[in-house]
Amino acid sequence: MEYVLDICMGIVQERAFRNEILKLILELLNEIPNPDYFSIAKCVVYLNEHSMASVILRQLVEKGDARSLAVAYQISFDLYDNSTQEFLQKVRQEIAELVPEAEVEEKQDTAEGDREPKESDPLLEDQSSSSQPRSIGANDDKSKLSSESRAAFKNILEILDGIKSIQLNLEFLYRSNKADIAILNKVRDSLEARNSIFHTAVTLSNAFMHAGTTHDKFFRDNLEWLGKAVNWSKFTATAALGVIHRGNLSQGQKLLQPYLPREHIAGVGGSGSVYSQGGSLYAFGLIYANHGGMAVDLIRDHFKKATEEVVQHGGALGLGVAGMATGDEGIYEDLRTVLYSDSAINGEAVGLAMGLVMLGTGNMRALEDMIQYAHETQHEKIVRGLAMGMALIMYSRQEAADELINGLLGDPDPTLRYGGIMTIALAYCGSSSNKAVRKLLHVAVSDVNDDVRRIAVLSLGFILFRKYQSVPRMVELLSESYNPHVRYGAAMALGISCAGTGLDEAIDLLEPMLKDSTDFVRQGALISLAMVLVQQNEAMNPRVSTLRKAMMKMIGDRHEDAMAKFGCAVALGIIDAGGRNCTISLQTQTGNLNMPGIVGAAVFTQYWYWFPLTHFLSLSFAPTSVIGVDQKLEVPFFKFHSNTRPSLFDYPPEQQVKTEEAPEKVKTAVLSTTAQAKRRAQRREKLQRRESMDIDQTPTTPKVSDQMPDRMETDDTTTKAEDDTKEGEKESGEGQRKKAERERVGYELENMSRVLPAQLKYLTFPDPRYEPVKRVRITYM
């Protein structure tokens, strides 16, 4: 059945037909005596059957055995990874019908007080009996639930809320951070901070390098440099805190409190810059990305009160990221109200945010509003934001988006045609649809607008990332096009589709582009190479070190163009993403589409027009770790085995810091006239000493130098030579022994360790006390 499911998900391209097959597979899986619950959960997510997900979890908990409970927890983690916020909210509501009341009963049992419980007990019983018919396949009486079942449901709610996954990933990234600060310092020193494009480049590099680690030391150590940020550079720098502290839910508000708009003054607030205030709302959204919670209410409140366009811009982006795929009509209405003020600055962000909130819903009313306003407004920025928003609404809708696609591609406005191409990319993402690929290739060679042609080639990466080996062959000729926009699109298509794979064919095409005559093509090639080579070391791919050196050389080259240097700085951040513990992933380990990852990569491509959107790439960073939890959802200490050489998947070596002060002092001394005079004086003294030491030897007195020294020198030299050979043999022996020890195949790893996707197939779990409830496998390799 697993094979049939893989065929259905990977080969069947028509959505309606696939859904029919999945429903049939689901029926067959449920009829099996010992069903594969993980395959059932995969079908349930794809078919959006939230009630069935609740029933499965309820059944597993009611079984009561340890294995079933572990499977229920693992399915809950999978549901959180693969589902939208709207789906998870519905599942939580159905499971929560049991838990709050059960918690009250538990408190009463432990208290054992006769006074208060006597009054409240009957009320609780009435509530439970009246609400029972609404619960999901529940027993007749909720009081029959054991304390173990109640604890299990409470844990499941915590997992479905995402709190547990976020905490575990945050802990792993904080502990394992191996970001090389020397690289950041080199980038900072090489780029002039007063130039806003360079200041933004260093900010982005730092944000990506420390994404999710909570290490903001670089900002704290470089306050003078940070103070040079003005206007939108300040907005981007403040938003970078959201990338660095992503998932830090407990401290997020406290960290951003100094920058957030003050509530008592509508919109403008405190003495801080409006750019810092707008950036802080954007950062707050990034901390709570795809999680929502209290952040949505707080950002929404600030957004509604704001009168400054910059604050509204940041608030809209924050709302979109935090409220992603919630389908919340209230947020949508608030955004639409601001959109109708017809301001170019906030309009672009609002259009994008409307799409993020309604992500994948296919809401026709929202689409009609957006198309109508896109035709009415005169601002290109607003049209672009709305075009991107419409594409996001049709995320993963496939054939359902065809009508909108045809309408947008036939529009005379190139910005709306651009939106039509993005709609193809997002509606058919990961589907490898031949129809979508044909349409993109046709537009790539026929459209009269360079922007549209560029995005058409780039979008191939989104359609084909599940069959990434075919992308280099497809874009090979396009990468040699006379049109630089097409070449750039080809480079980015390779970066998006082959991200984290280290594919040699992709590198073969991207490497020559580093010497392209057009600056933005070099920029795209650098960013794409970083995406392909993320987490690769020299043992996995020997070309990594030379490409890293080329990047470091390019960033320090005074004659290099600003755009290429910007790309280089961003690339150095991406290649060491998340403290060298994250990869870029557009699908989850179960093989489902990674919704935040795809959306993040799609919005990231809009950095071409607007640098602050570069931060969205952090949504596609996935921590590469193995984290095992027990039935109390605690992280136990145990070890597992990796059947590889330790060097194969090790961290890349840190940057060597060269001190150039000593040579400079030597050079100044050589050029000094006094030093030359001293040397001449020394020479004279030596000559005088030699002359005074020449003594006439008498015939009877033999010269001292004629006898002993010869024999002594030979003795010395032979003994020295013997000693040297012995030492050399000893050193070489030790070196060989060390090398043999280092390269021994197989080594132990602790729970919550860095494990790369390519390493998963080499793992074994010899500890009899702990074994994974689900077979560890990677789906995209």
Coordinates of C-alpha atoms in Angstrom, one line a residue, residues 115-503:
R115 CA -16.5 22.4 49.9
E116 CA -16.0 23.9 46.4
P117 CA -16.3 20.7 44.4
K118 CA -19.7 19.9 45.8
E119 CA -21.2 23.0 44.1
S120 CA -19.2 22.7 40.8
D121 CA -19.3 18.9 40.3
P122 CA -22.9 18.6 39.0
L123 CA -22.4 21.5 36.7
L124 CA -19.4 19.9 35.1
E125 CA -21.2 16.6 34.8
D126 CA -24.1 18.3 33.0
Q127 CA -21.7 20.1 30.6
S128 CA -19.9 16.9 29.8
S129 CA -23.1 15.0 29.1
S130 CA -24.6 17.8 27.0
S131 CA -21.5 18.3 24.9
Q132 CA -20.8 14.6 24.5
P133 CA -22.7 14.1 21.2
R134 CA -20.4 16.7 19.5
S135 CA -17.2 14.9 20.5
I136 CA -15.4 12.7 18.0
G137 CA -16.4 9.1 18.4
A138 CA -16.3 9.5 22.2
N139 CA -17.5 7.2 24.9
D140 CA -20.9 7.8 26.6
D141 CA -19.3 9.3 29.6
K142 CA -16.2 11.5 29.7
S143 CA -15.4 10.6 33.2
K144 CA -14.4 7.1 31.9
L145 CA -11.3 8.7 30.5
S146 CA -8.3 7.6 32.5
S147 CA -5.8 10.0 33.9
E148 CA -3.2 8.6 31.3
S149 CA -5.6 9.3 28.4
R150 CA -6.2 12.9 29.7
A151 CA -2.4 13.5 30.0
A152 CA -2.0 12.0 26.5
F153 CA -4.7 14.4 25.0
K154 CA -3.0 17.3 26.7
N155 CA 0.3 16.4 25.2
I156 CA -1.2 15.9 21.7
L157 CA -2.8 19.4 22.0
E158 CA 0.7 20.8 22.9
I159 CA 2.2 19.1 19.9
L160 CA -0.5 20.2 17.5
D161 CA -0.2 23.8 18.7
G162 CA 3.4 23.6 17.5
I163 CA 4.9 24.7 20.8
K164 CA 6.9 21.4 21.4
S165 CA 8.4 21.3 17.9
I166 CA 9.4 25.0 18.0
Q167 CA 11.0 24.5 21.5
L168 CA 12.9 21.4 20.5
N169 CA 14.2 23.1 17.3
L170 CA 15.1 26.3 19.1
E171 CA 17.1 24.3 21.7
F172 CA 18.9 22.3 19.1
L173 CA 19.9 25.4 17.0
Y174 CA 21.0 27.3 20.2
R175 CA 23.2 24.4 21.5
S176 CA 24.7 23.4 18.1
N177 CA 25.4 26.9 16.7
K178 CA 28.7 26.8 14.8
A179 CA 28.4 30.1 12.8
D180 CA 31.8 31.5 11.9
I181 CA 31.9 35.1 13.1
A182 CA 35.2 35.7 11.2
I183 CA 33.4 35.4 7.9
L184 CA 30.8 38.0 9.0
N185 CA 33.6 40.4 10.2
K186 CA 35.3 40.0 6.8
V187 CA 32.1 40.8 5.0
R188 CA 31.4 43.8 7.3
D189 CA 35.0 45.2 6.8
S190 CA 34.8 44.7 3.0
L191 CA 31.6 46.6 2.5
E192 CA 31.1 50.3 3.2
A193 CA 28.4 50.6 5.9
R194 CA 27.3 54.1 4.7
N195 CA 26.1 52.6 1.4
S196 CA 22.6 51.2 2.2
I197 CA 22.8 48.3 -0.2
F198 CA 26.0 47.1 1.6
H199 CA 24.6 47.7 5.1
T200 CA 21.5 45.6 4.2
A201 CA 23.7 42.9 2.7
V202 CA 25.7 42.4 5.9
T203 CA 22.4 42.5 7.9
L204 CA 20.9 39.7 5.8
S205 CA 24.1 37.7 5.9
N206 CA 24.1 37.9 9.7
A207 CA 20.3 37.1 9.9
F208 CA 20.7 33.9 7.8
M209 CA 23.9 32.8 9.4
H210 CA 22.3 33.0 12.9
A211 CA 18.7 32.1 11.9
G212 CA 16.8 30.5 14.8
T213 CA 19.9 30.4 17.0
T214 CA 19.0 33.5 19.2
H215 CA 22.7 34.6 18.9
D216 CA 22.5 38.3 18.2
K217 CA 26.1 39.0 19.5
F218 CA 27.2 40.4 16.1
F219 CA 24.6 43.2 16.4
R220 CA 25.5 43.9 20.1
D221 CA 29.3 44.0 19.3
N222 CA 28.9 46.3 16.3
L223 CA 26.5 49.0 17.6
E224 CA 28.5 51.8 15.9
W225 CA 28.2 50.0 12.6
L226 CA 24.5 49.3 13.3
G227 CA 23.9 53.0 14.0
K228 CA 24.8 53.8 10.4
A229 CA 21.6 52.2 9.2
V230 CA 19.1 54.7 8.0
N231 CA 15.5 54.5 6.7
W232 CA 14.8 51.1 5.1
S233 CA 18.2 49.7 6.1
K234 CA 17.1 50.3 9.7
F235 CA 13.7 48.6 8.9
T236 CA 15.6 45.5 7.5
A237 CA 18.1 45.5 10.5
T238 CA 15.3 45.5 13.0
A239 CA 13.4 42.8 11.1
A240 CA 16.6 40.7 11.1
L241 CA 16.1 40.2 14.9
G242 CA 12.9 38.2 14.0
V243 CA 14.9 35.8 11.8
I244 CA 17.6 35.4 14.5
H245 CA 15.1 34.8 17.2
R246 CA 12.6 32.8 15.2
G247 CA 10.7 30.4 17.4
N248 CA 11.8 32.2 20.6
L249 CA 8.1 32.5 21.7
S250 CA 8.7 33.1 25.4
Q251 CA 11.1 36.1 24.9
G252 CA 10.0 37.5 21.6
Q253 CA 7.8 40.3 22.8
K254 CA 10.4 41.3 25.5
L255 CA 13.2 41.4 22.9
L256 CA 11.3 43.7 20.6
Q257 CA 9.6 45.9 23.3
P258 CA 12.1 48.8 22.8
Y259 CA 11.2 49.0 19.1
L260 CA 7.5 48.3 19.1
P261 CA 5.1 51.3 18.5
R262 CA 3.9 52.7 21.8
E263 CA 0.2 52.0 22.3
H264 CA -0.8 55.4 23.8
I265 CA 0.2 57.3 20.6
A266 CA -1.6 55.9 17.6
G267 CA 0.8 54.8 14.9
V268 CA 3.8 57.1 15.6
G269 CA 4.5 56.1 19.1
G270 CA 7.6 56.8 21.3
S271 CA 10.8 58.6 20.2
G272 CA 12.0 55.7 18.0
S273 CA 12.2 55.8 14.3
V274 CA 9.1 54.7 12.3
Y275 CA 11.4 52.4 10.4
S276 CA 12.4 50.6 13.6
Q277 CA 8.8 50.4 14.6
G278 CA 7.7 48.9 11.2
G279 CA 10.7 46.5 11.3
S280 CA 9.8 45.4 14.8
L281 CA 6.3 44.4 13.7
Y282 CA 7.7 42.5 10.8
A283 CA 10.2 40.8 13.2
F284 CA 7.5 39.9 15.6
G285 CA 5.6 38.1 12.7
L286 CA 8.8 36.3 11.8
I287 CA 9.3 35.0 15.4
Y288 CA 5.8 33.6 15.3
A289 CA 5.9 32.6 11.6
N290 CA 3.2 30.1 10.7
H291 CA 2.3 29.8 14.4
G292 CA 0.1 32.8 15.0
G293 CA -1.1 32.8 18.6
M294 CA -1.0 36.0 20.6
A295 CA 1.3 37.6 18.0
V296 CA -1.5 38.0 15.4
D297 CA -3.7 39.9 17.9
L298 CA -0.8 42.2 19.0
I299 CA 0.4 43.0 15.4
R300 CA -3.2 43.4 14.2
D301 CA -3.9 45.9 17.0
H302 CA -0.8 48.0 16.1
F303 CA -1.6 47.7 12.4
K304 CA -5.1 49.1 12.9
K305 CA -3.8 52.0 15.1
A306 CA -0.9 52.9 12.8
T307 CA -1.0 56.1 10.7
E308 CA 2.5 56.0 9.3
E309 CA 2.9 54.1 6.1
V310 CA 6.1 52.4 7.1
V311 CA 4.6 51.0 10.3
Q312 CA 1.6 49.8 8.3
H313 CA 4.0 48.2 5.8
G314 CA 5.8 46.3 8.6
G315 CA 2.6 45.4 10.3
A316 CA 1.1 44.0 7.1
L317 CA 4.2 41.8 6.5
G318 CA 4.1 40.6 10.2
L319 CA 0.4 39.8 10.0
G320 CA 0.9 37.8 6.7
V321 CA 3.8 35.7 8.1
A322 CA 2.2 35.0 11.5
G323 CA -1.3 34.5 10.2
M324 CA -0.2 32.4 7.2
A325 CA -2.9 30.1 5.9
T326 CA -5.4 30.9 8.7
G327 CA -8.1 32.0 6.2
D328 CA -9.1 34.7 8.8
E329 CA -11.7 36.9 7.2
G330 CA -11.3 39.6 9.9
I331 CA -7.6 40.1 9.2
Y332 CA -8.4 40.1 5.5
E333 CA -10.9 42.9 5.9
D334 CA -8.4 45.0 8.0
L335 CA -5.8 44.6 5.2
R336 CA -8.3 45.4 2.5
T337 CA -9.3 48.7 4.3
V338 CA -5.7 49.9 4.3
L339 CA -5.2 48.7 0.6
Y340 CA -8.0 51.1 -0.5
S341 CA -6.1 54.1 0.9
D342 CA -4.1 53.7 -2.4
S343 CA -0.6 54.2 -0.9
A344 CA 2.3 52.6 -2.8
I345 CA 4.5 52.0 0.2
N346 CA 2.0 50.0 2.3
G347 CA 0.0 48.7 -0.7
E348 CA 2.7 46.3 -1.8
A349 CA 3.0 44.7 1.6
V350 CA -0.8 44.6 2.1
G351 CA -1.4 42.9 -1.2
L352 CA 1.2 40.2 -0.3
A353 CA -0.2 39.8 3.2
M354 CA -3.8 39.3 1.9
G355 CA -2.4 36.4 -0.1
L356 CA -0.5 35.0 2.9
V357 CA -3.5 35.0 5.1
M358 CA -5.7 33.3 2.5
L359 CA -2.9 31.0 1.4
G360 CA -4.1 28.0 -0.5
T361 CA -7.8 28.7 0.2
G362 CA -8.7 29.6 -3.4
N363 CA -11.1 32.2 -2.0
M364 CA -12.9 33.6 -5.1
R365 CA -14.3 36.7 -3.3
A366 CA -10.8 37.7 -2.3
L367 CA -9.4 37.1 -5.9
E368 CA -12.2 39.2 -7.5
D369 CA -11.5 42.1 -5.1
M370 CA -7.7 41.9 -5.8
I371 CA -8.0 41.7 -9.6
Q372 CA -10.5 44.6 -9.7
Y373 CA -8.2 46.8 -7.6
A374 CA -5.1 45.8 -9.5
H375 CA -6.8 47.1 -12.7
E376 CA -7.9 50.4 -11.0
T377 CA -4.8 51.5 -9.2
Q378 CA -2.0 53.4 -10.9
H379 CA 0.8 52.2 -8.6
E380 CA 3.0 49.5 -10.0
K381 CA 4.1 48.5 -6.4
I382 CA 0.4 47.8 -5.4
V383 CA -0.2 45.8 -8.6
R384 CA 2.9 43.7 -7.9
G385 CA 1.9 43.0 -4.3
L386 CA -1.6 42.0 -5.4
A387 CA -0.2 39.8 -8.2
M388 CA 1.9 37.9 -5.7
G389 CA -1.0 37.7 -3.3
M390 CA -3.3 36.1 -5.9
A391 CA -0.6 33.5 -6.7
L392 CA -0.4 32.6 -3.0
I393 CA -4.2 32.2 -2.7
M394 CA -3.9 29.6 -5.4
Y395 CA -1.1 27.7 -3.7
S396 CA -1.2 24.0 -4.5
R397 CA -4.7 24.3 -6.2
Q398 CA -3.4 22.9 -9.6
E399 CA -6.3 22.7 -12.2
A400 CA -8.5 24.9 -10.0
A401 CA -6.1 27.8 -10.8
D402 CA -6.2 27.4 -14.6
E403 CA -8.9 30.0 -15.1
L404 CA -7.1 32.6 -13.1
I405 CA -3.8 31.8 -14.8
N406 CA -5.2 32.2 -18.3
G407 CA -6.8 35.5 -17.4
L408 CA -3.6 36.9 -15.9
L409 CA -1.4 35.7 -18.7
G410 CA -3.6 37.3 -21.3
D411 CA -3.5 40.7 -19.5
P412 CA -1.7 43.6 -21.3
D413 CA -0.1 44.7 -18.0
P414 CA 3.3 42.9 -17.7
T415 CA 3.1 43.0 -13.8
L416 CA -0.2 41.0 -13.9
R417 CA 1.4 38.5 -16.4
Y418 CA 4.2 38.2 -13.9
G419 CA 1.5 37.3 -11.3
G420 CA 0.1 34.7 -13.7
I421 CA 3.5 33.0 -13.9
M422 CA 3.9 33.0 -10.1
T423 CA 0.4 31.5 -9.9
I424 CA 1.6 28.6 -12.2
A425 CA 4.7 28.2 -10.0
L426 CA 2.7 28.0 -6.7
A427 CA -0.4 26.2 -8.0
Y428 CA 1.6 23.4 -9.5
C429 CA 4.6 23.5 -7.1
G430 CA 6.2 20.1 -6.7
S431 CA 3.8 18.5 -9.2
S432 CA 6.3 18.1 -12.1
S433 CA 3.3 18.8 -14.3
N434 CA 4.2 18.7 -18.0
K435 CA 1.4 21.1 -18.8
A436 CA 2.8 23.7 -16.4
V437 CA 6.4 23.2 -17.7
R438 CA 5.3 23.7 -21.3
K439 CA 3.5 26.9 -20.5
L440 CA 6.5 28.3 -18.6
L441 CA 8.9 27.4 -21.4
H442 CA 6.7 29.0 -24.0
V443 CA 6.4 32.3 -22.0
A444 CA 10.2 32.2 -21.3
V445 CA 11.0 32.5 -25.0
S446 CA 8.0 34.5 -26.3
D447 CA 7.0 37.3 -23.8
V448 CA 8.1 40.8 -24.7
N449 CA 8.8 41.8 -21.1
D450 CA 12.2 40.8 -19.5
D451 CA 10.7 40.5 -16.0
V452 CA 8.1 38.0 -17.1
R453 CA 10.6 35.9 -19.0
R454 CA 12.9 35.9 -16.0
I455 CA 10.2 34.7 -13.6
A456 CA 9.0 32.1 -16.2
V457 CA 12.5 30.4 -16.2
L458 CA 12.9 30.8 -12.4
S459 CA 9.5 29.1 -11.8
L460 CA 10.7 25.9 -13.3
G461 CA 12.5 25.3 -10.0
F462 CA 9.2 25.3 -8.1
I463 CA 7.5 22.9 -10.4
L464 CA 10.4 20.4 -10.6
F465 CA 12.0 20.4 -7.2
R466 CA 10.9 16.8 -6.6
K467 CA 12.7 15.7 -9.8
Y468 CA 15.6 18.1 -9.4
Q469 CA 18.0 15.9 -11.4
S470 CA 16.1 16.9 -14.6
V471 CA 16.4 20.7 -14.0
P472 CA 20.0 21.2 -15.1
R473 CA 19.3 19.4 -18.5
M474 CA 16.2 21.5 -19.0
V475 CA 17.8 24.9 -18.3
E476 CA 21.2 24.2 -19.8
L477 CA 20.5 26.1 -23.1
L478 CA 18.6 28.8 -21.2
S479 CA 21.7 29.4 -19.0
E480 CA 23.6 30.4 -22.2
S481 CA 20.8 32.8 -23.5
Y482 CA 21.7 36.1 -25.0
N483 CA 19.2 37.7 -22.5
P484 CA 20.8 38.2 -19.1
H485 CA 17.3 38.1 -17.4
V486 CA 16.8 34.5 -18.8
R487 CA 20.3 33.5 -17.6
Y488 CA 19.5 34.9 -14.1
G489 CA 16.2 32.9 -14.1
A490 CA 18.1 29.7 -15.1
A491 CA 20.5 30.2 -12.2
M492 CA 17.8 30.8 -9.6
A493 CA 15.8 27.8 -11.0
L494 CA 18.8 25.6 -10.3
G495 CA 19.2 27.1 -6.8
I496 CA 15.6 26.5 -5.8
S497 CA 15.1 23.0 -7.2
C498 CA 18.5 21.6 -6.2
A499 CA 18.7 23.3 -2.8
G500 CA 20.8 21.3 -0.3
T501 CA 21.5 18.5 -2.7
G502 CA 25.1 19.5 -3.8
L503 CA 24.2 18.2 -7.3

